[in-house]
Coordinates of C-alpha atoms and ligand atoms in Angstrom, one line a residue:
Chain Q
X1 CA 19.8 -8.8 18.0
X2 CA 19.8 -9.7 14.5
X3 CA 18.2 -12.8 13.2
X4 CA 20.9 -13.4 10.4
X5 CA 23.3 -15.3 13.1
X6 CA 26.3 -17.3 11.5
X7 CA 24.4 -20.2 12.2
X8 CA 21.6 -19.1 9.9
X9 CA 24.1 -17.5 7.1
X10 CA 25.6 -20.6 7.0
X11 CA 22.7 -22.8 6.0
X12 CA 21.6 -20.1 3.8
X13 CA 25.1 -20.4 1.8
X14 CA 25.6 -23.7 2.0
X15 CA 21.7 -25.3 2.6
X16 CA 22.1 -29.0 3.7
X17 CA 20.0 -31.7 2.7
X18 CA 19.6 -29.5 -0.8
X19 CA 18.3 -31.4 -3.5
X20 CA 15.8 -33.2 -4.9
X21 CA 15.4 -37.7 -4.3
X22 CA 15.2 -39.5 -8.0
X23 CA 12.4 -41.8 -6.6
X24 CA 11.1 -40.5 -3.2
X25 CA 8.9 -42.4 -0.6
X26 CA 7.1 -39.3 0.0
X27 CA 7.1 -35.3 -2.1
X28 CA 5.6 -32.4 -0.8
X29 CA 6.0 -28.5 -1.9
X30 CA 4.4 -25.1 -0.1
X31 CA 4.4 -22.0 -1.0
X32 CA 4.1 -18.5 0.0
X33 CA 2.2 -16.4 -3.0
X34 CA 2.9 -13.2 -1.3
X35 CA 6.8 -13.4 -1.3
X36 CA 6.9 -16.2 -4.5
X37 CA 8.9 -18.2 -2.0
X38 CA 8.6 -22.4 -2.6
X39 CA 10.0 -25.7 -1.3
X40 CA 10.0 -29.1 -2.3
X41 CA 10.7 -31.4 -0.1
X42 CA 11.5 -35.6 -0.5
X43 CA 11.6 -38.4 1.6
X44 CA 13.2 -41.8 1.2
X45 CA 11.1 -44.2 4.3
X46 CA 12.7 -47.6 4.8
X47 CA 11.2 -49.5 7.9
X48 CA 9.5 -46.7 9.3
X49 CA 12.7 -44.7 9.4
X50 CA 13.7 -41.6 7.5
X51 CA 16.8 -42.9 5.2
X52 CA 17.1 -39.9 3.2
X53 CA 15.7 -35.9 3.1
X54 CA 16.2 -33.6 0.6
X55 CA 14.5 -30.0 -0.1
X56 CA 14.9 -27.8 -2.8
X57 CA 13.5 -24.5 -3.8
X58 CA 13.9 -20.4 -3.4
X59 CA 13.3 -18.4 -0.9
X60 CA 14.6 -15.6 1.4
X61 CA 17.7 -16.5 3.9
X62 CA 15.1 -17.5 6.7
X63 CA 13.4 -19.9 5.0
X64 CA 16.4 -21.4 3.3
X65 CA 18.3 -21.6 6.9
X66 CA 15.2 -22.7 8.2
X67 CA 14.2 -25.9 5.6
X68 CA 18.6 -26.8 6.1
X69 CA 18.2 -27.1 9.5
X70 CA 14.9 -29.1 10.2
X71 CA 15.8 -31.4 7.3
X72 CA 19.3 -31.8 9.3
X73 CA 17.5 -32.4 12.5
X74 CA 15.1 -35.3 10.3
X75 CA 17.5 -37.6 9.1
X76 CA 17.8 -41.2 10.2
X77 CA 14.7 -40.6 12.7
X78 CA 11.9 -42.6 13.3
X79 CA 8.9 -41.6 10.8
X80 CA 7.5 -41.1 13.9
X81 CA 9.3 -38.0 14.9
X82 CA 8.1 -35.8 12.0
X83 CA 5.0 -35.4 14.3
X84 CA 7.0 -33.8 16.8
X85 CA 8.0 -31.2 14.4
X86 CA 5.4 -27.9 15.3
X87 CA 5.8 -24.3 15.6
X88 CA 7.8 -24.4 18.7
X89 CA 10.2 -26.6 17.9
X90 CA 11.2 -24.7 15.0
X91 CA 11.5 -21.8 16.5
X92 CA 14.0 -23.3 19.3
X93 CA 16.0 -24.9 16.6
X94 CA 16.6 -21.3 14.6
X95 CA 17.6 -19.9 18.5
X96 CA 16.6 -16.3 16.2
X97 CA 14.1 -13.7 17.8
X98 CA 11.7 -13.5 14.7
X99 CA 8.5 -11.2 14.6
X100 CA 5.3 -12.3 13.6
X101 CA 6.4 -11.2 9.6
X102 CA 9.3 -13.4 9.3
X103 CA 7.8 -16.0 11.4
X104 CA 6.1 -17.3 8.3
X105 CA 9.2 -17.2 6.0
X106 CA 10.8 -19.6 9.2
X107 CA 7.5 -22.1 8.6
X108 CA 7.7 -22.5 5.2
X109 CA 9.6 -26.0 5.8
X110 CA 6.6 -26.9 8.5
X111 CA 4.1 -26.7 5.7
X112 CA 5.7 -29.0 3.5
X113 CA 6.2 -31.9 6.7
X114 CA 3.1 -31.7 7.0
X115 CA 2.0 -32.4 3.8
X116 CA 4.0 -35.1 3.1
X117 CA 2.2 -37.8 4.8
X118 CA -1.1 -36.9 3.5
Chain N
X1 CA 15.7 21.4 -0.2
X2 CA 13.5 22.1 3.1
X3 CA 14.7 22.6 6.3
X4 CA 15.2 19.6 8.4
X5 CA 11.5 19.0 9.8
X6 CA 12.5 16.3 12.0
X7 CA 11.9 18.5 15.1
X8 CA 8.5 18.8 14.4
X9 CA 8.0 15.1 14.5
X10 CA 7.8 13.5 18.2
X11 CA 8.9 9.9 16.8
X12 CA 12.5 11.2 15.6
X13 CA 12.6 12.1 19.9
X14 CA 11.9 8.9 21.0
X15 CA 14.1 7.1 18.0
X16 CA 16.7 9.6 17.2
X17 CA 17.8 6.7 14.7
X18 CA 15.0 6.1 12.9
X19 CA 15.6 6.7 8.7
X20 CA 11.9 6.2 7.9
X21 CA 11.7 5.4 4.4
X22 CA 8.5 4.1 3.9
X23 CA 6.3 6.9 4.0
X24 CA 4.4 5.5 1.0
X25 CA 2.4 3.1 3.4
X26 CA 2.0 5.6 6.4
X27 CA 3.5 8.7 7.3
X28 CA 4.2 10.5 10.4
X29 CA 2.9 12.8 12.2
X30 CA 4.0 16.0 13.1
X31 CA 3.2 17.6 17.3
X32 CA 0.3 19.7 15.9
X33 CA -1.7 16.9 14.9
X34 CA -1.0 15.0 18.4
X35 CA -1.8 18.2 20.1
X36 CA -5.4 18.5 18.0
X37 CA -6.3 14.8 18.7
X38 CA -5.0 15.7 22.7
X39 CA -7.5 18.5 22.7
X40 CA -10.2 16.7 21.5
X41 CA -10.4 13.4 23.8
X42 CA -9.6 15.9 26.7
X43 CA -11.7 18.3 26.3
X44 CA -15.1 17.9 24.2
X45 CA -15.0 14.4 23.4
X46 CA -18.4 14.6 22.5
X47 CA -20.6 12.5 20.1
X48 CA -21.3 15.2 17.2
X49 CA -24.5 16.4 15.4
X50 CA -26.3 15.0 18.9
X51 CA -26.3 17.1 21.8
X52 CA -27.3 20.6 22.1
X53 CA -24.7 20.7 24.9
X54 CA -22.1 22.7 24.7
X55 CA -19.5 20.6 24.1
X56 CA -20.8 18.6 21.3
X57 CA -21.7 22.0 19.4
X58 CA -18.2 22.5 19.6
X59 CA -17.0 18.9 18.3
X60 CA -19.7 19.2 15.6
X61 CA -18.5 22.4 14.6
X62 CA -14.5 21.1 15.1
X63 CA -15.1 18.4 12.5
X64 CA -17.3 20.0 10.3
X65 CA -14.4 23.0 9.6
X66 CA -12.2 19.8 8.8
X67 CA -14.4 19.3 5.9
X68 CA -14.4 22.8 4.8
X69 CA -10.7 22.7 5.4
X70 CA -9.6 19.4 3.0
X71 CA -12.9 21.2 0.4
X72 CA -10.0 25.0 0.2
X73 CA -7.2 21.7 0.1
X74 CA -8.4 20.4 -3.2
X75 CA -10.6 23.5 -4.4
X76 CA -14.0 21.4 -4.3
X77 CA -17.3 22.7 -2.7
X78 CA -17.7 21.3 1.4
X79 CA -20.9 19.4 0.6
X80 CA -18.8 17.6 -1.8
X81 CA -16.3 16.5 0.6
X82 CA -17.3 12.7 2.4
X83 CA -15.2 11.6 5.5
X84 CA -14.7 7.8 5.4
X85 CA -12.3 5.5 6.9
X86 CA -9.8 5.6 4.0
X87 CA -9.0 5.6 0.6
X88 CA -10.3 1.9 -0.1
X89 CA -13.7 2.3 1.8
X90 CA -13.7 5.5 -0.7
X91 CA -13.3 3.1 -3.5
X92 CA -15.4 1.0 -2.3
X93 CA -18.6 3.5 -1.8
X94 CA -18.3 4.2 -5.3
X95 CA -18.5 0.8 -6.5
X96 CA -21.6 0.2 -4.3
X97 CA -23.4 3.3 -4.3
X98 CA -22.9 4.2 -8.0
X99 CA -21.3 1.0 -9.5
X100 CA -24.1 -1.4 -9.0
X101 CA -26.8 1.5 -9.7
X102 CA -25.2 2.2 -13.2
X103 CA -23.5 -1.1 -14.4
X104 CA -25.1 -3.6 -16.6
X105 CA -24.4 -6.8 -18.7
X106 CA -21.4 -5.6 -21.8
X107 CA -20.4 -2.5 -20.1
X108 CA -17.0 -1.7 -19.8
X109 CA -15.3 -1.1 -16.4
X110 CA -11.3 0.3 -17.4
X111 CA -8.6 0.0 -15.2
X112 CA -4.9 -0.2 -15.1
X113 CA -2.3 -2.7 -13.9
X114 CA -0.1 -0.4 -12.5
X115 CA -3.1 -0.2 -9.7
X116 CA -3.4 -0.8 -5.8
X117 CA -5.4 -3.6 -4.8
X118 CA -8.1 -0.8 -3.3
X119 CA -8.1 0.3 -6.6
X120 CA -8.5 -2.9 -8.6
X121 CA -10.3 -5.6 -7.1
X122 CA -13.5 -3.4 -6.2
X123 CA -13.8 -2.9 -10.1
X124 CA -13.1 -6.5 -10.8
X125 CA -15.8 -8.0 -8.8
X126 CA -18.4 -5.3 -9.5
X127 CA -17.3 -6.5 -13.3
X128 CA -17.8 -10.4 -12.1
X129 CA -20.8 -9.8 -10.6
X130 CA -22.9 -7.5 -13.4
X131 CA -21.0 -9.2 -16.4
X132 CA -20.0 -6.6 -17.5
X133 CA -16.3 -6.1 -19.3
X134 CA -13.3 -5.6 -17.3
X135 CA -10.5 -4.3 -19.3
X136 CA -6.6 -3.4 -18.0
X137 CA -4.4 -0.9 -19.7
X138 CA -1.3 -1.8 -19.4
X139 CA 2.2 -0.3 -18.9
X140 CA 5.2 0.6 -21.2
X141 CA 8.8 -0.5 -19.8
X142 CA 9.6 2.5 -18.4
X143 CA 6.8 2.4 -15.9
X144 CA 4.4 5.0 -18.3
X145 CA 0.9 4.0 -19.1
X146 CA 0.4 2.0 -22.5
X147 CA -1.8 4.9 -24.1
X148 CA -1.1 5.7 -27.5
X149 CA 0.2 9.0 -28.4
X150 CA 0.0 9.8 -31.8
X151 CA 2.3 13.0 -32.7
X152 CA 2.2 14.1 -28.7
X153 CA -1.8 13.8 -28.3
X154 CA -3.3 11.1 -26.1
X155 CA -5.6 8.6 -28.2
X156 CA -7.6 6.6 -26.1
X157 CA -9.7 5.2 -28.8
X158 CA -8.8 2.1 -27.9
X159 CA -9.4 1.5 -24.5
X160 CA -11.9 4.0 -23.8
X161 CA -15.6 3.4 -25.8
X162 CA -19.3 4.8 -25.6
X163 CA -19.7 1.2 -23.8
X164 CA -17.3 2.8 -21.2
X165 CA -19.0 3.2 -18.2
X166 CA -16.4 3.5 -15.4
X167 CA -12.4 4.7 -15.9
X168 CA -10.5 3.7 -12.6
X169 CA -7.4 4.8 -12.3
X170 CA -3.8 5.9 -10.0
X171 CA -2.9 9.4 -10.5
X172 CA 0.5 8.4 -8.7
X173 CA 1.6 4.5 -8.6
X174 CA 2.8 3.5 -4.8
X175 CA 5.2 1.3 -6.6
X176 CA 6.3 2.9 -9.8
X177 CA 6.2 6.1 -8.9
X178 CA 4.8 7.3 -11.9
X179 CA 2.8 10.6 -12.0
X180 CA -0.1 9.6 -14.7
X181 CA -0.7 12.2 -16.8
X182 CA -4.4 12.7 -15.5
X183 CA -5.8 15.7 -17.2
X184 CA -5.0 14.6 -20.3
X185 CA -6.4 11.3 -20.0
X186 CA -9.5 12.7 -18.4
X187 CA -9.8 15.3 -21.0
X188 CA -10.3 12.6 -24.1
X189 CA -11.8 10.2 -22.0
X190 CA -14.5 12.4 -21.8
X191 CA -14.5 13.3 -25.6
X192 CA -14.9 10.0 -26.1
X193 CA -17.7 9.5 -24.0
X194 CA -19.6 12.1 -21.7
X195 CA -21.2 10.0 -19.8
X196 CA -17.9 8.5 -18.3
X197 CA -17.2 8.2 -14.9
X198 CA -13.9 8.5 -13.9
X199 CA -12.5 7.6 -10.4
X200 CA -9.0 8.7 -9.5
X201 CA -7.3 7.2 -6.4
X202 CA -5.2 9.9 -5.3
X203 CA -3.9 8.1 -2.2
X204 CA -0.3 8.7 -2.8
X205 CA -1.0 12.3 -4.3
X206 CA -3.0 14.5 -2.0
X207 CA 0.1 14.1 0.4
X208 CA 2.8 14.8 -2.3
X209 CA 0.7 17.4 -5.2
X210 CA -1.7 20.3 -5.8
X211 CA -4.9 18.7 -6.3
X212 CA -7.7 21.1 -7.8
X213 CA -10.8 18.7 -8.6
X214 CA -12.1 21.4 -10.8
X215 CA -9.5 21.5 -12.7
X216 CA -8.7 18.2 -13.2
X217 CA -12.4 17.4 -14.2
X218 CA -12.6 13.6 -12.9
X219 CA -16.1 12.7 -10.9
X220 CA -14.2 11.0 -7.7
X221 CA -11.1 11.5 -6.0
X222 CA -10.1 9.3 -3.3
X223 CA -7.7 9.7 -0.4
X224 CA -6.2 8.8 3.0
X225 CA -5.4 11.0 5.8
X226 CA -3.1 8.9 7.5
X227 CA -0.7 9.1 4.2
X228 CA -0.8 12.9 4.7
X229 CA 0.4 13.5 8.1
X230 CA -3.2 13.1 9.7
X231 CA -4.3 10.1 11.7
X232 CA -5.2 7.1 10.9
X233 CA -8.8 6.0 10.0
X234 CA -10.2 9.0 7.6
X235 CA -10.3 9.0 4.1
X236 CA -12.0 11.4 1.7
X237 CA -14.3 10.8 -1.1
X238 CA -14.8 14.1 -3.2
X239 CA -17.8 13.5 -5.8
X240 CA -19.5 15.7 -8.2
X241 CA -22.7 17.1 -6.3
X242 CA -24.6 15.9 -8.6
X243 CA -23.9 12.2 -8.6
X244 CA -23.3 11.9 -4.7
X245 CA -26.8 12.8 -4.6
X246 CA -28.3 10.1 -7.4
X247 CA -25.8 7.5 -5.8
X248 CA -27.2 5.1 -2.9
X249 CA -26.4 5.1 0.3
X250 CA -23.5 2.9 1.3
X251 CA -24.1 2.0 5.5
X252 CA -27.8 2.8 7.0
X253 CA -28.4 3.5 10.1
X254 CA -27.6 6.5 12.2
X255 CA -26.4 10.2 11.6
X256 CA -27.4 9.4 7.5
X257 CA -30.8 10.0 7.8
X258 CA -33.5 12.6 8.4
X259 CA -36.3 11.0 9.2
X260 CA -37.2 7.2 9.8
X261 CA -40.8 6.0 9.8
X262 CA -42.0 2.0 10.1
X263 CA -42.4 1.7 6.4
X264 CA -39.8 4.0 4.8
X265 CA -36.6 6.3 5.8
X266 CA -35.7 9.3 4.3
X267 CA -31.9 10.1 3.8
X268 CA -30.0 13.3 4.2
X269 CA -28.2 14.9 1.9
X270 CA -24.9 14.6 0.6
X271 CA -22.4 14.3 2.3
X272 CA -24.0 13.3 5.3
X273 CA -26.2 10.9 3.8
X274 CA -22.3 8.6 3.0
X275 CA -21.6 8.8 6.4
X276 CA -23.5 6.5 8.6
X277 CA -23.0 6.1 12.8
X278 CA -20.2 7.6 14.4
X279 CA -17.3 8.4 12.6
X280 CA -13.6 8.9 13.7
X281 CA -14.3 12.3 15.1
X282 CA -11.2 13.3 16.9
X283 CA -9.1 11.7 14.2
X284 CA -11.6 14.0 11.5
X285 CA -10.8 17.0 13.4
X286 CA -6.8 16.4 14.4
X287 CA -6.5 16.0 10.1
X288 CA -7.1 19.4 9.4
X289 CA -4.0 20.3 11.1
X290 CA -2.1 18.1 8.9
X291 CA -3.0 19.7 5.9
X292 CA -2.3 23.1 7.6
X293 CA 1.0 21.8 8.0
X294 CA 0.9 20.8 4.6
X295 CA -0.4 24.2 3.0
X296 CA 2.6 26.5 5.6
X297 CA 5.3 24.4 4.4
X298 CA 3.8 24.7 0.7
X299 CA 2.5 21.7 -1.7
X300 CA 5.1 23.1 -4.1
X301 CA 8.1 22.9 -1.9
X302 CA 7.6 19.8 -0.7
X303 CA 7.2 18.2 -4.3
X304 CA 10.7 20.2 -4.9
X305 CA 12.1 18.5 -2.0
X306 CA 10.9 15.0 -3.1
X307 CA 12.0 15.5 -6.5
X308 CA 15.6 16.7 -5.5
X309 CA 15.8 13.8 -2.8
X310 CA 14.9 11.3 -5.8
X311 CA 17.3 12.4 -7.7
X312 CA 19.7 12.2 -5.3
X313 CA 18.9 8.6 -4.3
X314 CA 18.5 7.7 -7.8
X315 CA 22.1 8.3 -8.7
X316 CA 24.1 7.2 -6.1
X317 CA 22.3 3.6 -6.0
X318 CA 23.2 3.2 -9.2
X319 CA 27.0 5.0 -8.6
X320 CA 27.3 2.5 -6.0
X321 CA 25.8 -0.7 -6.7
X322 CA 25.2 0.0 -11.2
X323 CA 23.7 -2.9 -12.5
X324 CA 23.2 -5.2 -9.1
X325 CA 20.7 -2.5 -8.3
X326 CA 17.4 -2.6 -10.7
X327 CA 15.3 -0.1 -10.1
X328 CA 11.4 0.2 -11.9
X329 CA 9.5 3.4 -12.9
X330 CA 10.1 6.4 -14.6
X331 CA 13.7 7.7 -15.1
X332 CA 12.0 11.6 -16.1
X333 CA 11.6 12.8 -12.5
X334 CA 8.9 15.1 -13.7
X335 CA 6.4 12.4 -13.9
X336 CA 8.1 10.4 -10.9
X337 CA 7.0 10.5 -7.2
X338 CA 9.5 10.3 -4.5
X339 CA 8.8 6.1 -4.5
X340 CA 11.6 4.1 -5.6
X341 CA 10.7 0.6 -6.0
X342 CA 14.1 -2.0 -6.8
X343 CA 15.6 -5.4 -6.9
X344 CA 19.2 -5.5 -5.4
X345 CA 21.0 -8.7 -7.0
X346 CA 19.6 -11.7 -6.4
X347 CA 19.0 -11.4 -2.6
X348 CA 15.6 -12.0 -1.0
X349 CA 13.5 -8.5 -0.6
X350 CA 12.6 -9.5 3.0
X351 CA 15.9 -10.1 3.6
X352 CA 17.3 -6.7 2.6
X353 CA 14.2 -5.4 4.7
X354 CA 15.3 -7.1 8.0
X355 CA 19.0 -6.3 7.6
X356 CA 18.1 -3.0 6.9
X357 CA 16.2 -3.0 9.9
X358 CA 18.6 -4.3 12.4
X359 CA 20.1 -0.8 11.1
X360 CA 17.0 1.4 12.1
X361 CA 16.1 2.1 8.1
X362 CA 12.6 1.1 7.8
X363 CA 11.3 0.2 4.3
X364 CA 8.9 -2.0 2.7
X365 CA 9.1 -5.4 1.1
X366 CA 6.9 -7.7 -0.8
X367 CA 4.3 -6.6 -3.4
X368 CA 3.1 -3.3 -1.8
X369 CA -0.7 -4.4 -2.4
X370 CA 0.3 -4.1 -6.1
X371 CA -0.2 -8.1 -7.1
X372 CA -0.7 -7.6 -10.8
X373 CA 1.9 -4.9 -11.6
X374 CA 4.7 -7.0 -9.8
X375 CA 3.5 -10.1 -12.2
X376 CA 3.5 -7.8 -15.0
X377 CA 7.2 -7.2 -14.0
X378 CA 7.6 -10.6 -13.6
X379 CA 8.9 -10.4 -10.0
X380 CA 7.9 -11.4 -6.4
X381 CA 8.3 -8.9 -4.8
X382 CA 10.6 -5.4 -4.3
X383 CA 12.4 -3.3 -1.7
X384 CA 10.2 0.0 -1.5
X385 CA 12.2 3.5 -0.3
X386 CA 9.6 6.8 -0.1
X387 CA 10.4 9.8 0.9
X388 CA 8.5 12.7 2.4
X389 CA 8.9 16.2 4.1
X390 CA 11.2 15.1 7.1
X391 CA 13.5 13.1 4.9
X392 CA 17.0 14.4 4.3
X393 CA 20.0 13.5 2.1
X394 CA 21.8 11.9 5.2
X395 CA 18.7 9.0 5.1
X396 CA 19.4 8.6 1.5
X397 CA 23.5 8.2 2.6
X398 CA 22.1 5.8 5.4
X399 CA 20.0 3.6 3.3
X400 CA 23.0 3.7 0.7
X401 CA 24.9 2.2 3.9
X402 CA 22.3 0.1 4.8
X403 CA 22.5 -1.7 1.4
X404 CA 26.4 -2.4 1.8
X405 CA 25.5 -3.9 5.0
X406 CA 23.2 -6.4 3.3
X407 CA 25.4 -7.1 0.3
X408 CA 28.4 -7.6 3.3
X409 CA 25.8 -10.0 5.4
X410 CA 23.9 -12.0 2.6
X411 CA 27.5 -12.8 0.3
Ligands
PLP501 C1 -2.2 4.2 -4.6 C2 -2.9 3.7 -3.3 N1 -4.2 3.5 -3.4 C3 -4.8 3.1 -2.3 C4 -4.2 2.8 -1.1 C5 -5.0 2.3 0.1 O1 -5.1 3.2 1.1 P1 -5.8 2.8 2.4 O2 -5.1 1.6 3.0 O3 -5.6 4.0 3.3 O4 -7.2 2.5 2.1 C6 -2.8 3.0 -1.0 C7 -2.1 2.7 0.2 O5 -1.1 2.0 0.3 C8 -2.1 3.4 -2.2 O6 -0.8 3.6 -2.1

């Protein structure tokens, strides 16, 4: 089966949560040198809640789908639930069979939650 | 164009759909190689060089016609010929064994950016670590080395100086495609100065070109036998007898030397004296076979074939997609390999990859161990398409597909 579902062409046309926050709570960015992929990614936190999630940045379809659909997932959770966010969720939420090469591309968003906070 | 080869290939029986386009990493393998490789683990998979038993006389003797065969391949002498694991460890032995015996503080080490990793970042460090001076020629837009020529003739005065100790270089890029004009560069190199050593990575040129090291008059040629229809884990190092046997070792230990006492070890001789402990016997003597293939089916035809396949490709991408497709290297198929590296609009390369996939077409994406030429074309990464012997024109039509498919899925 082929991992470019109309669920992922769609967030890769139309990416929600695309963007970047004027005055964000909290900014990360990753990178993957070997494809030049990168995403930012902004966070507005009011009482320990996530009021507002942006990313922005290129990348392959996968990576793009990826970022629209965790950042979709994010918004108006508890700051708390960013820790829930791992490998395995992500991979659940794409519903895509993705080998160990595009697995990475899928991640890129993961990298950048998990920067944010520190 | 040759006949379809794609019988001779067990994959293409167990995935009749596969349009293998990516021969530049890996090729395949035809039954006669299998068969060799069969033989050997079934029926003198003996340690070689060791036993006076029968069967490892006949494994010694299996692998060492291997060397005398790939020696006839590229018209060097046998105890010129070193088996290693592949074309980098080649590299690699050269910049140990030689590189650290003959590089000092303000010598040049010259390379190019059109170059493989393999064939790049030894030189660099040995550079970092002697202080010596690492200097990149660089390319023209159309994929041609930088060199200056000056009414037709090559002048290399200035990249190449007495200072010059070491000359690195592709004869054929793995993403350009472009055949470097090696002769030539190794003829004034060595007018310039004599004592140059020049180190040619011929890892996507043994499989594809005549290769006659006494012709071409370079001191190393480096190569892989699993690009060449042999197996995986062999590579050849062909040095000048005389500087295999002022070199260093590389690995001590077993097989490399002739005698061993508490206080000092005496080596054996070239070649034997590069390859240390057991090496990848069966795979040493299956490769032979593969360059028999090679030799029946003729060097000469099968750069024909490439070239005509090339062509082919060449123009319908660009009567099919014109500008959205942009293609690098050469456009003079004479000094082009079958590798043709592109950009298709502004979609992702992994992307085209994996849709191309899902279709059976298997090609490569990213920056084909080829970091500073894809910066020096000021681009991520590229879709890679290679072709070799059992390609035909109805892959080239099916990767043409392919490519609608993508531009269908990703707009
Ligand atoms: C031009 C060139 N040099 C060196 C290499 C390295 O070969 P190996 O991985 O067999 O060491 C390659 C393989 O991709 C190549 O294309």
């Amino acid at each position: 089966m082929s991992i470019y579902t109309e669920i992922i062409l769609d967030h890769y046309q139309n990416p929600r949560n695309f963007g970047r926050i004027p005055n964000p709570s909290f900014h990360s960015q990753a990178s993957n040198p070997l494809c030049g992929d990168r995403l930012e990614l902004d966070i507005v936190v009011e009482e320990q809640k996530i009021k507002d999630i942006k990313f922005q940045g290129v990348g392959c379809a996968i990576s793009i789908a990826s970022a629209s659909l965790v950042t979709e997932t994010l918004k108006n959770k508890d700051l708390l639930y960013l820790k829930k966010i791992d490998k395995n969720f992500i991979i659940k939420l794409l519903n895509i069979d993705l080998g160990v090469n595009r697995l990475k591309c899928a991640l890129l968003i993961l990298e950048a939650i998990k920067k944010l906070l520190v | 164009m040759l006949n379809n080869l794609k019988n001779d290939f067990p994959i293409f029986k167990n995935y009749p759909d596969l349009v293998y386009l990516d021969s530049t990493a890996m090729s395949l393998k035809p039954k006669v190689v299998l068969e060799k490789l069969v033989e050997y683990y079934s029926r003198y998979s003996a340690n070689i060089y060791r036993g006076v038993y029968k069967i490892s006389e006949k494994a010694t003797e299996e692998y060492e016609k291997t060397r005398q065969v790939v020696a006839d391949f590229i018209n060097a002498e046998k105890n010129e010929v070193v088996f290693t694991r592949n074309t980098t460890e080649s590299i690699n032995l050269v910049a140990y064994s030689l590189g650290r015996k003959i590089i000092d503080e303000g010598d040049e080490i010259v390379t190019t950016v059109m170059e493989h990793h393999s064939n790049f970042v030894p030189w660099q460090i040995l550079a970092l670590e002697t202080g010596a001076i690492f200097k990149i020629i660089d390319i023209k837009d159309d994929g041609s080395l930088n060199l200056n020529f000056q009414s037709g003739n090559l002048d290399l005065d200035e990249v190449i100086t007495k200072k010059t100790k070491i000359l690195a270089l592709t004869y054929t890029s793995n993403v350009l495609g472009t055949i470097n004009p090696l002769k030539e560069i190794i003829e004034k190199a060595k007018k310039i100065n004599p004592k140059i050593i020049i180190v040619v990575d011929a890892a996507q040129s043994a499989p594809h070109l005549k290769i006659d090291v006494k012709d071409l008059r370079g001191d190393f040629v480096a190569f892989s036998s699993h690009k060449m229809l042999g197996p995986t884990g062999v590579g050849v190092l062909w040095g000048r007898k005389e500087l295999l046997e002022e070199m260093y070792p590389f690995l001590y230990g077993g097989e490399m030397i002739s005698e061993v006492y508490l206080e000092k070890t005496i080596f054996k001789n070239p070649p034997h004296k590069f390859e240390a402990g057991t090496p990848s016997i069966g795979e040493v003597i299956a490769f032979k076979e593969a360059i028999k293939y090679l030799k029946s089916t003729g060097i000469d035809k099968i750069r024909q074939h490439e070239k005509e396949l090339t062509l082919y490709c060449l123009k319908i991408l660009k009567d099919e997609f014109g500008e959205k497709i942009k293609i690098f290297g050469p456009k003079n198929i004479e000094a082009r390999a079958g590798i043709i590296a592109f950009t298709f609009d502004n979609f992702h390369p992994h992307d085209i990859a994996s849709i191309l996939d899902d279709q059976s077409i298997a090609v490569r994406a990213g920056h084909h161990c080829a970091m500073p030429l894809h910066n020096r074309l000021k681009v991520n990464a590229t879709v890679r398409a290679s072709f070799y012997i059992y390609n035909n024109e109805s892959d080239v039509e099916k990767l043409v597909l392919g490519l609608k498919k993508v531009e269908k899925t990703l707009t």
